[in-house]
Structures are given as C-alpha cells and as structure tokens.
Tab-separated table of C-alpha atoms and ligand atoms in Angstrom:
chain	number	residue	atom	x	y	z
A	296	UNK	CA	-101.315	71.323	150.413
A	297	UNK	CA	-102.219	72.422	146.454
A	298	UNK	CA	-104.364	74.468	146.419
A	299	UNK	CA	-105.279	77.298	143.967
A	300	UNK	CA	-104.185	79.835	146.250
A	301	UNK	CA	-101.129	78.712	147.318
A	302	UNK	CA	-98.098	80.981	146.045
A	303	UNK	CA	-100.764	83.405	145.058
A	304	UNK	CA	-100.232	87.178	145.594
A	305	UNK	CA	-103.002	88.691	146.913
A	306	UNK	CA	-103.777	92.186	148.079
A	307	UNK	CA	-106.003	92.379	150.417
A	308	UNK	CA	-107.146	96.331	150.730
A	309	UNK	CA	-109.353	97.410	154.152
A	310	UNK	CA	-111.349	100.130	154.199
A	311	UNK	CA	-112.863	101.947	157.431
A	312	UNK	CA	-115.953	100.210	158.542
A	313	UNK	CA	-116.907	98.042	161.956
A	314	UNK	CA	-116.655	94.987	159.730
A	315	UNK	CA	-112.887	95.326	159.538
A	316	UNK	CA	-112.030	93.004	162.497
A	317	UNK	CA	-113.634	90.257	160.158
A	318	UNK	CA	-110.773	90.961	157.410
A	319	UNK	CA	-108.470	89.620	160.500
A	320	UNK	CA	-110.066	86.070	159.956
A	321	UNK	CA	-109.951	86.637	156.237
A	322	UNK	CA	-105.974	87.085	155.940
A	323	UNK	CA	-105.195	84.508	158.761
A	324	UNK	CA	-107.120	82.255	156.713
A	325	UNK	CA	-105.343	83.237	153.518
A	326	UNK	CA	-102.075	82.994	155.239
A	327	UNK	CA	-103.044	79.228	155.849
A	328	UNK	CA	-103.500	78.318	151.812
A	329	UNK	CA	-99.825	79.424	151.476
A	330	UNK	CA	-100.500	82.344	150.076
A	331	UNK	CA	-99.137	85.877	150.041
A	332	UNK	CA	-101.064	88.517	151.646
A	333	UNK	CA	-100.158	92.186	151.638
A	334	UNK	CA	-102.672	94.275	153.155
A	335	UNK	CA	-103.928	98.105	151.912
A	336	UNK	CA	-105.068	100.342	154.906
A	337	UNK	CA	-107.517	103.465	154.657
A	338	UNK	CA	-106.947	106.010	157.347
A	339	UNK	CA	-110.547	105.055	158.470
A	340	UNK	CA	-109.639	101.617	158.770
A	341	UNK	CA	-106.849	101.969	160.904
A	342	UNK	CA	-109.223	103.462	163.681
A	343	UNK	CA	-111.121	100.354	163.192
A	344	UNK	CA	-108.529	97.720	163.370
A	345	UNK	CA	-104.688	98.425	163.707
A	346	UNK	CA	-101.826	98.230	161.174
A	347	UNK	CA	-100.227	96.030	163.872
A	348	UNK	CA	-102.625	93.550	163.898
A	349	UNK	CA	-102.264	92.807	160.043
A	350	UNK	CA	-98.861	92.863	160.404
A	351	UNK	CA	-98.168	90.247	162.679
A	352	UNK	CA	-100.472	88.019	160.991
A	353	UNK	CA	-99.737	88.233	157.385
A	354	UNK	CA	-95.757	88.700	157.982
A	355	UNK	CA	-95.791	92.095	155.957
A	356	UNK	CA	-95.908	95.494	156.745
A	357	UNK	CA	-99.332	97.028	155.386
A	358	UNK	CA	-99.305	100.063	153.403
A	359	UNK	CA	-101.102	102.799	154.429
A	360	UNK	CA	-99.579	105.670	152.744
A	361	UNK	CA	-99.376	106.188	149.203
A	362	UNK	CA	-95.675	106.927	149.230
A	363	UNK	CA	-94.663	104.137	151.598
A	364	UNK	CA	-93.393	101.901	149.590
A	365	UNK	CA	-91.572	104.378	147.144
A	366	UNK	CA	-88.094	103.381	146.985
A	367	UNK	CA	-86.907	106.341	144.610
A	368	UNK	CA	-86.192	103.941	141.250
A	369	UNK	CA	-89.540	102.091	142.009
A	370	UNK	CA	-93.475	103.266	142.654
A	371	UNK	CA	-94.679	101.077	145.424
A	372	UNK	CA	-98.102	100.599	144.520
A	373	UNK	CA	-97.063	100.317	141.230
A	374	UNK	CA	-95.106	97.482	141.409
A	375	UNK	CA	-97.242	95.636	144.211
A	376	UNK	CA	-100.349	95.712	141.154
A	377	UNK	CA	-98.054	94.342	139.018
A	378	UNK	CA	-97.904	91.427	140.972
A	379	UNK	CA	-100.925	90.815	142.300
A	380	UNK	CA	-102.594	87.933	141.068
A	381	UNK	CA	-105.879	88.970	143.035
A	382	UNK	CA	-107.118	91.767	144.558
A	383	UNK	CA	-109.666	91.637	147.585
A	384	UNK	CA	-111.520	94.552	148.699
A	385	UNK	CA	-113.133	93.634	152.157
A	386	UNK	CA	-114.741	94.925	153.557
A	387	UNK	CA	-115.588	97.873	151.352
A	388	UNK	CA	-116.749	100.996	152.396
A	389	UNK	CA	-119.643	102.842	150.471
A	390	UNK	CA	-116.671	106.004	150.444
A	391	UNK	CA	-114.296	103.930	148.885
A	392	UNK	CA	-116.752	102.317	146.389
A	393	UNK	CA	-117.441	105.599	145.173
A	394	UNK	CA	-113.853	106.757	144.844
A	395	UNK	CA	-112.982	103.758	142.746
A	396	UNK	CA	-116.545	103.797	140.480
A	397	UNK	CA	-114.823	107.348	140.123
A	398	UNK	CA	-111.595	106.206	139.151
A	399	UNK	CA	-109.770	108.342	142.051
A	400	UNK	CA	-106.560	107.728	143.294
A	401	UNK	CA	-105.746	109.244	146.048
A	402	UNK	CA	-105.045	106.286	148.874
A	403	UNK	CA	-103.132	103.347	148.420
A	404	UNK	CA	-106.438	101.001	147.881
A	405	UNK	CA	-107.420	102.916	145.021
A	406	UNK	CA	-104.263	103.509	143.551
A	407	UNK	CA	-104.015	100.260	143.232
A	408	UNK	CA	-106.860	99.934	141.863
A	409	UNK	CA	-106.602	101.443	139.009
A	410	UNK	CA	-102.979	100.018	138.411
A	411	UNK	CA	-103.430	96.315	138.712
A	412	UNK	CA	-104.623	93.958	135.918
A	413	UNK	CA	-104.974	90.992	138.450
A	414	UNK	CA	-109.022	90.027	138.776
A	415	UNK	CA	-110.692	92.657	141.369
A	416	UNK	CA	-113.098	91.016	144.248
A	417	UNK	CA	-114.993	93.295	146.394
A	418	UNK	CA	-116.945	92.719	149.587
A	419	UNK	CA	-118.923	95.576	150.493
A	420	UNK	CA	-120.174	96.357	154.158
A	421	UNK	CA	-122.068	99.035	155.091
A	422	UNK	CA	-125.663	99.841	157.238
A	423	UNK	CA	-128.523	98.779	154.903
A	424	UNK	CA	-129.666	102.634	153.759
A	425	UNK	CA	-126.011	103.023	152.434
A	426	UNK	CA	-126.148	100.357	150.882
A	427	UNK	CA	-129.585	100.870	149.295
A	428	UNK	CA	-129.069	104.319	148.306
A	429	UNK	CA	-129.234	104.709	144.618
A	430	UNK	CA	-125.607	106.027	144.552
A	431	UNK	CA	-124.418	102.972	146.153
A	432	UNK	CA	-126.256	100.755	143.685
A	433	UNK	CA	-125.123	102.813	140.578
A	434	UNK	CA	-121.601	102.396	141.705
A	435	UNK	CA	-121.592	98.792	142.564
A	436	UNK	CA	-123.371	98.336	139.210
A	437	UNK	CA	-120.636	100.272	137.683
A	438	UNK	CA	-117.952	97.808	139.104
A	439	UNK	CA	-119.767	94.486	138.504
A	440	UNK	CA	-120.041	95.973	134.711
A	441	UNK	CA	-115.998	96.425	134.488
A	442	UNK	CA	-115.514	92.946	135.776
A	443	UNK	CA	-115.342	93.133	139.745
A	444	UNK	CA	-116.810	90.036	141.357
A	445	UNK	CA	-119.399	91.581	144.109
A	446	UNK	CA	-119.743	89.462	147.050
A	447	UNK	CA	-122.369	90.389	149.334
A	448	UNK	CA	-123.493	91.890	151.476
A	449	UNK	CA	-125.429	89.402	153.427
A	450	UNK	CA	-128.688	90.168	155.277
A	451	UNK	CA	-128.354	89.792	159.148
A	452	UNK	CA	-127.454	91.837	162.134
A	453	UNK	CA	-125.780	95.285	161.889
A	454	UNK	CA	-123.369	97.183	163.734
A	455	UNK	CA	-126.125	99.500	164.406
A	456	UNK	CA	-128.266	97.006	166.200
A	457	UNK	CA	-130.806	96.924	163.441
A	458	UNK	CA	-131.463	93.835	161.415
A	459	UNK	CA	-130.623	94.331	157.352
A	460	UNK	CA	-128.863	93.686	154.036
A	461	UNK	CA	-125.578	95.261	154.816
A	462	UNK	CA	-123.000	92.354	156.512
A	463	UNK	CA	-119.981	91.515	155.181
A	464	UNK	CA	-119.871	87.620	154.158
A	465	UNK	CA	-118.071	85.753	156.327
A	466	UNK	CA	-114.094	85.019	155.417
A	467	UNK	CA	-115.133	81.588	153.771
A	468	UNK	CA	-117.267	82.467	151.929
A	469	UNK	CA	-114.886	85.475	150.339
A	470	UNK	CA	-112.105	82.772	149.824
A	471	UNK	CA	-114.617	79.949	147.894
A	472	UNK	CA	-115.300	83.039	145.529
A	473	UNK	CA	-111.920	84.169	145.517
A	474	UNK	CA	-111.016	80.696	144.283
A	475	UNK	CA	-113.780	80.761	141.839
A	476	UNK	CA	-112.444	83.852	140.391
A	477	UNK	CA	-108.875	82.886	139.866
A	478	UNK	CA	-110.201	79.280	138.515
A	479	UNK	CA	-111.354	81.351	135.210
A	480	UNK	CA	-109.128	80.325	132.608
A	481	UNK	CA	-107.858	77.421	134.314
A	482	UNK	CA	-106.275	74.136	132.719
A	483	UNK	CA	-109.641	72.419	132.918
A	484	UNK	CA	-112.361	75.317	131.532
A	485	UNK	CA	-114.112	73.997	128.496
A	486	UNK	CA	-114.214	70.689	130.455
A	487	UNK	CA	-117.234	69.618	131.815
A	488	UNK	CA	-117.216	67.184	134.772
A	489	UNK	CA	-120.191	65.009	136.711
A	490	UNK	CA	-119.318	63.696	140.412
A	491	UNK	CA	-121.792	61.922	141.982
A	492	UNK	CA	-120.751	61.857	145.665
A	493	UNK	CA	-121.877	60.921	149.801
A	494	UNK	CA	-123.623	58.123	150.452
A	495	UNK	CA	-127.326	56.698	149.238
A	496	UNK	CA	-130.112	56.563	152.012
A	497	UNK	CA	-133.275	53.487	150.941
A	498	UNK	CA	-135.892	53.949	152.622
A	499	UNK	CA	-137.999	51.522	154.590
A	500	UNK	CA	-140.523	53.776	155.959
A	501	UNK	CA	-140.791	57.292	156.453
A	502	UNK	CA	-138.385	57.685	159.432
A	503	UNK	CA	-135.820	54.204	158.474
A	504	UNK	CA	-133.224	53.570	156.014
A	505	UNK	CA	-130.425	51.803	154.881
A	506	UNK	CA	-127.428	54.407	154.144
A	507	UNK	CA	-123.630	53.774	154.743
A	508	UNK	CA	-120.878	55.606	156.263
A	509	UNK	CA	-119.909	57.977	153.185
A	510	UNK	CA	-119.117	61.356	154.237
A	511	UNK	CA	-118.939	63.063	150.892
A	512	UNK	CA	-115.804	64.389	151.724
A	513	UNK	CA	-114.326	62.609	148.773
A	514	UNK	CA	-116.543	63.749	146.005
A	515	UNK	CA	-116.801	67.775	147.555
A	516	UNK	CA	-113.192	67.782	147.276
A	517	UNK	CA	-112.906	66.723	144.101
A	518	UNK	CA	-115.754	68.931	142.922
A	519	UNK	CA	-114.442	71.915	144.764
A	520	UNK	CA	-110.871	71.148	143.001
A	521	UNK	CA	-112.689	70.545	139.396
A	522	UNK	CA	-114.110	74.183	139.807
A	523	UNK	CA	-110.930	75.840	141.025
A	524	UNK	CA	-109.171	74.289	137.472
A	525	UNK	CA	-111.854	76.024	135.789
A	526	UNK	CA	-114.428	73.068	134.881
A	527	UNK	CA	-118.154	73.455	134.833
A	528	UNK	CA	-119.123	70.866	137.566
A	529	UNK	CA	-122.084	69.169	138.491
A	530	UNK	CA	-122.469	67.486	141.764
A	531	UNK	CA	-124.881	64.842	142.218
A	532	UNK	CA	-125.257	64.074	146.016
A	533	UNK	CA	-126.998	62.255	148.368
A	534	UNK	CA	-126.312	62.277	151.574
A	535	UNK	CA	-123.151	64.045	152.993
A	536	UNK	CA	-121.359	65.504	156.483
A	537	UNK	CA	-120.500	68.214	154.400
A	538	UNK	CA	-121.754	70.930	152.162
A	539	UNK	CA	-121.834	70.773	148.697
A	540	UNK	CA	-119.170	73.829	146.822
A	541	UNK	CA	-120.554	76.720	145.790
A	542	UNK	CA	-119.884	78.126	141.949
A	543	UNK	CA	-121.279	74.096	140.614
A	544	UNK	CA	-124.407	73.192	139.651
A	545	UNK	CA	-125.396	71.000	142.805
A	546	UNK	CA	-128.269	68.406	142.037
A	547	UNK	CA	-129.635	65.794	145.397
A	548	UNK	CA	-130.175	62.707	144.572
A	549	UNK	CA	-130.477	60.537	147.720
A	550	UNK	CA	-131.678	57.014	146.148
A	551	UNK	CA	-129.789	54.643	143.735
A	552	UNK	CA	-132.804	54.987	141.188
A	553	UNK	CA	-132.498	59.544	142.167
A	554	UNK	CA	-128.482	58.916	141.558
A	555	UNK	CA	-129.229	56.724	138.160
A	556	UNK	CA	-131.669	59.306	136.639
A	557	UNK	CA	-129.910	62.469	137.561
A	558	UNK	CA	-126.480	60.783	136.054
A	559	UNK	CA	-127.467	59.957	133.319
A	560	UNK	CA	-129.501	62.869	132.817
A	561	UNK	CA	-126.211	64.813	132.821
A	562	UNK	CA	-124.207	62.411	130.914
A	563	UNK	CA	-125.400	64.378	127.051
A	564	UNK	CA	-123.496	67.435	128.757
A	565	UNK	CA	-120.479	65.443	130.844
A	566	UNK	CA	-117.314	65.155	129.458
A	567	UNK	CA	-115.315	63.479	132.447
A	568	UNK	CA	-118.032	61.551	135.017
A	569	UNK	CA	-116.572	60.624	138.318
A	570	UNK	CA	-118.805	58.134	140.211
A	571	UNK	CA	-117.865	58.536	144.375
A	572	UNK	CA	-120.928	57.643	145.725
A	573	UNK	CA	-121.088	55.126	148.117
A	574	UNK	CA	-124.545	53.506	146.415
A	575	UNK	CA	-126.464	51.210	147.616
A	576	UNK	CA	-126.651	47.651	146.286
A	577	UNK	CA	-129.665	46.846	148.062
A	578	UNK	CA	-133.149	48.334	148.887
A	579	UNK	CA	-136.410	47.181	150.958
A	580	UNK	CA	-138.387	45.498	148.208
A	581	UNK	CA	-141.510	47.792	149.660
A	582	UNK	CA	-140.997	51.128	151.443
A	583	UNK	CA	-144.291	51.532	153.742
A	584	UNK	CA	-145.681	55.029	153.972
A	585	UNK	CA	-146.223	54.076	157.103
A	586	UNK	CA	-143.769	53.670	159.999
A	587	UNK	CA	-143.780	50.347	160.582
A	588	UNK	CA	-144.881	48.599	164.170
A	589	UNK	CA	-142.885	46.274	166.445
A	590	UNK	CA	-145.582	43.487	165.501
A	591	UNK	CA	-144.990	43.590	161.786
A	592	UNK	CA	-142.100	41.475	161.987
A	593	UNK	CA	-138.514	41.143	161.799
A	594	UNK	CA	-138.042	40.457	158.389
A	595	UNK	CA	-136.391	42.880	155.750
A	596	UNK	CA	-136.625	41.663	152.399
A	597	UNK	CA	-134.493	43.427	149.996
A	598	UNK	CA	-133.744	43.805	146.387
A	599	UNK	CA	-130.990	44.652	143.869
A	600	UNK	CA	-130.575	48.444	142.865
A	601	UNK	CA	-129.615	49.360	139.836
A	602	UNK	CA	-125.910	49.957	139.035
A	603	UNK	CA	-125.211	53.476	137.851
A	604	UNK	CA	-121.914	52.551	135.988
A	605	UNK	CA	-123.203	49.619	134.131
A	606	UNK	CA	-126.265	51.867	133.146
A	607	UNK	CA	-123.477	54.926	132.344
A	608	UNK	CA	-121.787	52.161	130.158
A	609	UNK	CA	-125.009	51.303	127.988
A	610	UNK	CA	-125.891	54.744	127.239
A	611	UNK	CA	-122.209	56.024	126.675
A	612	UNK	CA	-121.911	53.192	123.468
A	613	UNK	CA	-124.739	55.093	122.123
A	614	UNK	CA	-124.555	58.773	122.913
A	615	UNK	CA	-120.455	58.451	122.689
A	616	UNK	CA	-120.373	60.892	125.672
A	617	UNK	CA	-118.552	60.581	128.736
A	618	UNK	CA	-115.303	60.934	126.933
A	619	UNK	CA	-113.797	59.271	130.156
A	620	UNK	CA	-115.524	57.718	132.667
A	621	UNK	CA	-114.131	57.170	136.768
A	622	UNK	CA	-115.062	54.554	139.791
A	623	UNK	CA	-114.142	53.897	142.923
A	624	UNK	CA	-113.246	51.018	144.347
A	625	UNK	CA	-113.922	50.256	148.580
A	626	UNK	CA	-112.115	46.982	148.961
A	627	UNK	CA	-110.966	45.002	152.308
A	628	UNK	CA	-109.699	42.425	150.645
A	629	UNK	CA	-107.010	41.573	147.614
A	630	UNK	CA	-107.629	45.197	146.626
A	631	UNK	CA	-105.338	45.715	143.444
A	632	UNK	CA	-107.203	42.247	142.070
A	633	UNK	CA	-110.596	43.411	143.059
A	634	UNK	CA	-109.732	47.023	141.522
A	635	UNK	CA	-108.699	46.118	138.143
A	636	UNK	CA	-111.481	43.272	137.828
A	637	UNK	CA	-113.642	45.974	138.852
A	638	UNK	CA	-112.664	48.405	136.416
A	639	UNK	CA	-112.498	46.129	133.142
A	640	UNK	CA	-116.546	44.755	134.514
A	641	UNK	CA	-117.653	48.617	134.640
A	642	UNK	CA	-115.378	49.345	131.567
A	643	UNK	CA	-113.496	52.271	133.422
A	644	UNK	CA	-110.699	54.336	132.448
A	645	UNK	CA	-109.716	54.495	135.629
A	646	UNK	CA	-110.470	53.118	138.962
A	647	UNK	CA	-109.444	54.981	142.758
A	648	UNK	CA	-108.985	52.033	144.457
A	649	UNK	CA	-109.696	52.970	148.723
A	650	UNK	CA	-108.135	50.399	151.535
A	651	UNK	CA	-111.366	50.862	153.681
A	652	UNK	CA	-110.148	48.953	156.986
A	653	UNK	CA	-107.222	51.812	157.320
A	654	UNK	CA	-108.810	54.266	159.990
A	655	UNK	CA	-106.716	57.467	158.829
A	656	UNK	CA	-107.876	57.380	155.376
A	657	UNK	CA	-111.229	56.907	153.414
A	658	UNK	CA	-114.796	57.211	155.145
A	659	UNK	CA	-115.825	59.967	157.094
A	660	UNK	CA	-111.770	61.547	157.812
A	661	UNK	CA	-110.037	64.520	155.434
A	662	UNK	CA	-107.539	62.603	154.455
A	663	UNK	CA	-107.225	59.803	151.856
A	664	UNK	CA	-104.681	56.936	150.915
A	665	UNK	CA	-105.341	55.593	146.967
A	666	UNK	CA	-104.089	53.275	144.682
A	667	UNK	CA	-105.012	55.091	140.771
A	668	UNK	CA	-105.334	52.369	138.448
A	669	UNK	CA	-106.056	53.390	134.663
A	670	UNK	CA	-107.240	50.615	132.201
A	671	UNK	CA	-103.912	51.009	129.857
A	672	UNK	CA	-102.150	49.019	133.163
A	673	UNK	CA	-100.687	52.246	134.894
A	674	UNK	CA	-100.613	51.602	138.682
A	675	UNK	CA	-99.771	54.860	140.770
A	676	UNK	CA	-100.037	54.566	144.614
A	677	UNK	CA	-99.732	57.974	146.612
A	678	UNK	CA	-99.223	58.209	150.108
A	679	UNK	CA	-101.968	59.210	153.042
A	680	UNK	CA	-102.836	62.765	151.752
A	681	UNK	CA	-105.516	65.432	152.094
A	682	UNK	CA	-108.510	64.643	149.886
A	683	UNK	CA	-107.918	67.756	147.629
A	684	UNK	CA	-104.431	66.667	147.227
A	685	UNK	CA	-106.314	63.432	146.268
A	686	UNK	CA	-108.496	65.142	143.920
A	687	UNK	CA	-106.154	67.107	142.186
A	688	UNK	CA	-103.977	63.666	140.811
A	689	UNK	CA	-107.055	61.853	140.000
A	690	UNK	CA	-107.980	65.310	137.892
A	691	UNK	CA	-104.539	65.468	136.985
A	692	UNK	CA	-104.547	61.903	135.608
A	693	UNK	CA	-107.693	62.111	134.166
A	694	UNK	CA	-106.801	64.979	131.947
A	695	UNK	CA	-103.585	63.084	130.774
A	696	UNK	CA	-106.113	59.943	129.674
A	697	UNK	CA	-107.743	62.846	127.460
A	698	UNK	CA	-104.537	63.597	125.957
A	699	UNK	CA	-104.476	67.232	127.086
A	700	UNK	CA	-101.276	68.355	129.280
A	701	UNK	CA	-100.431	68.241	132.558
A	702	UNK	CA	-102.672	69.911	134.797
A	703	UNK	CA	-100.382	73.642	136.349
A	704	UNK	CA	-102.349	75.705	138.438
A	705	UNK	CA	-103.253	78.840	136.095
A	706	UNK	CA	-99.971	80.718	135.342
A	707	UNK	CA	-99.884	83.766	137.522
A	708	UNK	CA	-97.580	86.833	136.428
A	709	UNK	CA	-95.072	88.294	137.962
A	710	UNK	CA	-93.231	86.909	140.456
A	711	UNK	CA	-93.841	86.420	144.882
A	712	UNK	CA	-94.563	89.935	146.937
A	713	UNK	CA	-91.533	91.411	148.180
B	192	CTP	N1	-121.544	52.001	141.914
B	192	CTP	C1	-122.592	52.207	141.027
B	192	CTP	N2	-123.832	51.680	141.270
B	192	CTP	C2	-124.049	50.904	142.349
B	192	CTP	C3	-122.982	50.642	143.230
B	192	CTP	C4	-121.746	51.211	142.992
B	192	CTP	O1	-122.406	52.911	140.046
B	192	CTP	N3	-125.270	50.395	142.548
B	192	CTP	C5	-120.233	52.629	141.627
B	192	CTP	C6	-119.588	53.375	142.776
B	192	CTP	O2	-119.913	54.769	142.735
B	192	CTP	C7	-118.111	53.156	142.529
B	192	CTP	C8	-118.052	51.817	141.846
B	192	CTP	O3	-119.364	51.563	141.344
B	192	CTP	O4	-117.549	54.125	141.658
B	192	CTP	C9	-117.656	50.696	142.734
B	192	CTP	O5	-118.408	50.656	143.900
B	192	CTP	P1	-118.275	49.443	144.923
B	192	CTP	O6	-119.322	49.554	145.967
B	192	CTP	O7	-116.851	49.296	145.350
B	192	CTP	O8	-118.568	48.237	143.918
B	192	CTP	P2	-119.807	47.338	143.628
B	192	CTP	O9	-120.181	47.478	142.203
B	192	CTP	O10	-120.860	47.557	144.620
B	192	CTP	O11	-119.123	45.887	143.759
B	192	CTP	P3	-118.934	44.910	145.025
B	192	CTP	O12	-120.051	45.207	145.964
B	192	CTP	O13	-119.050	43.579	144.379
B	192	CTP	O14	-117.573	45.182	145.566
C-alpha cells in the first residue's frame, strides 16, 4: 500500500515509564505501513518492557547502549540520525525531557537527539503533577519552540489509579501526527483542496430520513492522503461510518442545501474541489417538526435538491476559482457512456467513475475499483485497490491536469536503516 510512511526510517526512542507497553502497539503498527523501525532503549525502559520484545517485532536489534552500534570506522548513533527521516519519542519520560531541553547526551535517545536533522515527535507520559510541574512545562515549551511536534498527553486514567492529564495518546493517534509531520513540504503544500464526502441524510421529521449507503470511506481517504502530500484540506461531510482526519479543517454538512452552502463557501479559498458525496437528489417537500403518526398517510411527496456541481460551475465562471474541479460517478449501467456524459453536463476535469453493483469495491468496503476519466479523453482504469491507493492516483492525476509534476512522496535523505 502507498502510504507516506512506507520506506520511511523512523526511530522510535522509549524511555522508562508504565506507558511503554503501549510503544509495542505503536511499532507493530509502524511495521505494518512498510516502514523501518529501529527502536532507542533507556535503561529505565528496559525494566518496563524488554529489548526482546522490540526486537522480534520490528526485525532490528534496539540500541540501548551508546556504543552499541560503534563499528570502529563508523559512530552508531551517528549514522542511524543521519538517516532517520523521523524521530518518535514515546512515550517520553519527564527525565528524559529534561535531558534533551538540556541538550545532554549521555544515552542513545538523546544522542540522537541532538544528531539527527529528521523532524522530532514527542509523546510525553507521565503522572499529572510531573507533568504540571513548572519544570516540565518550561521544558516541553522549550521543545515545541525548536520545532518538536508535542503530542499529548491525554487526560484519563493513570498508572497510579488516579484520574488526570498525563496518558500517553494512543498509537493512532501518534502515527496520524506522525504523518502530518512528514507531509510538511510535501508535493501538494501550497495546494488547497475541498472534499465533500459520506452520504446526505433529508429529513422528514425529527427521527426519519432519506440517506444512502455512503460510508465516507472514499472521501476520508482521499482527505487523509491530500494532507499527508502536504495540502491544506477541508472536509465537508455529512454523514459517515468513519471519522473525519485529523490535521484538516473538518466542516458537517448533512443536507444537500448544508453541502451547497458550505462548498461553495470554500470555493474563494479551494484550489482543487473533489465532490464524493453521495447527495441526495430528492427531499420531503415539508419536513414536520413533528414525528409524524401512522394516520397521516402514506404518501411522501418529494422535491428536487439542488445540485452542488452545477451550482460549483456557475460561481467558478465568475470567481475563476476552483482551478480544477472533480465528480464522481455511481453508475450500474453503460458506465464509461454515463461517465463522460456526466462529466462534460457538470463541466468536470475529471470524473471517478464507481461500478456500484461490484460487492468488493465502492460503498461501505476499504477497497475501491475506478475507471479515471479526464475531460482531454484520457481513460485510465486501475484494478480493485485500497481507497488510499485510490486517492493517491486521483491526487496524482489531478496535479498532472494542473501542470505541476508527478506527485513522489517527499524525498527522504539518506538511504534504508541498516
Ligand atoms: N452531485 C452533486 N449534487 C447532487 C448530486 C450529486 O453535486 N445533488 C455530485 C456528486 O458528488 C458526484 C456527481 O455529482 O460527484 C455525480 O453524482 P451522481 O449521483 O452519480 O450523479 P447525479 O447528478 O445524481 O446524476 P444521475 O442521478 O442522473 O446519475
């Protein structure tokens, strides 16, 4: 799968604190992107968790002795910073957050430290009066100043029994902002991109409505994707299986007439707008406030909603912004037809045409099989894939319409861990 991380190196350094066992999860799931993990140890740390452990799951010794990895012509740590492309701290330890606020060097985690270039993300851990001790603070401070992306801690239950700020955030959550953090710089910052995405509910009272069977799988992945290649992304949802990314500007929009006026709200500001949304063609003519009784009848009527893209069209001939604009397509029938009629009626660049009777891709499952028509007749038809794999060649296509290069996951240095 592509994915930001894949091929990455990444150090992951553990420090000595009950939260350890959770830096487990974190490097099994980092193993899983394809990256490379090499794990750090503090002497603390290894009473918490063992060197074993890490071992056997990332598929490399950790260090956790300054001189381990000297090989006489080479300085271990030295050489492992050079690589790095990212550097996790997590969890950290309030002991070891001083040491590096100090600059010290004395353990392989801070040695490091101060040797690598590659972006620095820490997760502290710690019981809340550590944390909340003005020391703490000032040296936390002193790392967010020199460029460190904090994350955490979270508020919750502690090792101690007690309920407090102090948790480590859980291994997903490190890994979204890990992603963030290496999507600075990316081949797609300075672009900014509008997805609308899930499906639209219309109400009919206040507990009925019409919705469909969107997932918003689709439009997350290609929002999460968007912000890992370094765009500024705003996701306009309505309703979804899934949650919406963190690191983009998330706006809920559950109605045709919410998804209208929050798209084209954001269309002065959108550079690339790619419309995923199942929305609704239809609506009750009259939503009750009322719930509405058996003996009120059978009888729906309903009404024409408005059409986002037609209403993206009008405005784009006079505010010349969306440079490019994107639909979907769900067809059952004559599909490549229906597509490219589609796409000239909406005046797309580009249309993702979806076969929506196959049962392994399209609503509600992770994986996706498209057809990616553009409007200067190029016709590209990928295989069943995972929807950020889809994502990433309708981004990748998308930034070729705007002239710009082919999109390369941001150009790491060095070369793979030893
Ligand atoms: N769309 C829209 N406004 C609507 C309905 C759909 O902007 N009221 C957008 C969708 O987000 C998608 C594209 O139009 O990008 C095509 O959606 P689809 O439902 O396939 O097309 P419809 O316009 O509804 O056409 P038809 O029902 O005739 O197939």
């Amino acid at each position: 799968m592509m994915n930001i991380l894949a091929e990455k190196n990444i150090l992951v350094g553990v420090t000595g604190g009950i939260a350890a066992y959770k830096s487990v999860d974190l490097c099994s799931k980092l193993v899983q992107t394809g990256a490379n993990v090499q794990v750090l140890m503090s002497q603390t740390a290894q009473r918490f968790v063992s060197a074993l452990t890490f071992g056997a799951i990332t598929g490399r010794e950790p260090i956790t002795d300054l001189f381990q990895l000297y090989q006489g012509d080479k300085i271990g740590h030295v050489t492992l910073a050079h690589q790095a492309h990212l550097f996790i701290i997590a969890p950290l330890t309030a002991h070891t957050l001083a040491l590096l606020a100090q600059g010290m060097a004395d353990t392989p985690i801070t040695a490091t430290a101060l040797s690598t270039t590659a972006p620095l993300l820490v997760a502290p851990a710690m019981e809340t009066h550590m944390w909340e001790h003005p020391a703490t603070q000032a040296n936390i401070r002193t790392l967010a100043e020199r460029g460190a992306l904090v994350v955490g801690p979270e508020a919750g239950r502690l090792a101690s029994g007690g309920l407090g700020m102090g948790r480590l955030s859980e291994p997903a959550m490190i890994i979204e902002q890990a992603r963030i953090l290496l999507a600075r710089q990316g081949p797609l910052s300075g672009y900014r991109i509008t997805i609308t995405s899930g499906g639209t509910r219309e109400w009919l009272d206040p507990v009925r409505y019409m919705g469909n069977r969107s997932s918003g799988k689709m439009g997350v992945a290609l929002a999460r994707v968007a912000r890992d290649l370094g765009a500024h992304v705003n996701l306009v949802y309505g309703s979804m299986t899934v949650d919406p990314p963190v690191g983009v500007n998330q706006v809920k929009a559950m109605r045709a007439q919410d998804m209208l006026e929050a798209t084209l709200a954001l269309l002065p500001e959108t550079d690339i707008l790619i419309s995923a949304a199942a929305i609704a063609d239809f609506r009750p003519v009259v939503t009750y406030d009322t719930k509405l009784k058996k003996d009120s009848g059978a009888e729906i009527r309903l009404e024409r909603t408005p059409d986002v893209l037609k209403a993206v069209g009008e405005l784009r001939d006079r505010i010349g912004m969306p440079t490019l604009v994107v639909g979907f397509a769900a067809e059952t029938s004559d599909l490549l037809a229906n597509a490219r009629s589609k796409m000239e009626r909406k005046r797309l660049e580009m249309i993702v045409l979806n076969d929506v009777t196959a049962t392994d891709a399209g609503f509600g499952v992770d994986t996706n099989r498209v057809t990616i028509l553009t409007s200067d007749g190029g016709v590209e038809s990928l295989p069943l894939m995972d929807k950020e794999d889809v994502a990433y060649h309708i981004l990748h296509r998308a930034r070729g319409l705007l002239g710009a290069q082919s999109i390369g996951w941001s150009p790491g240095i060095g070369s793979a861990l030893p």
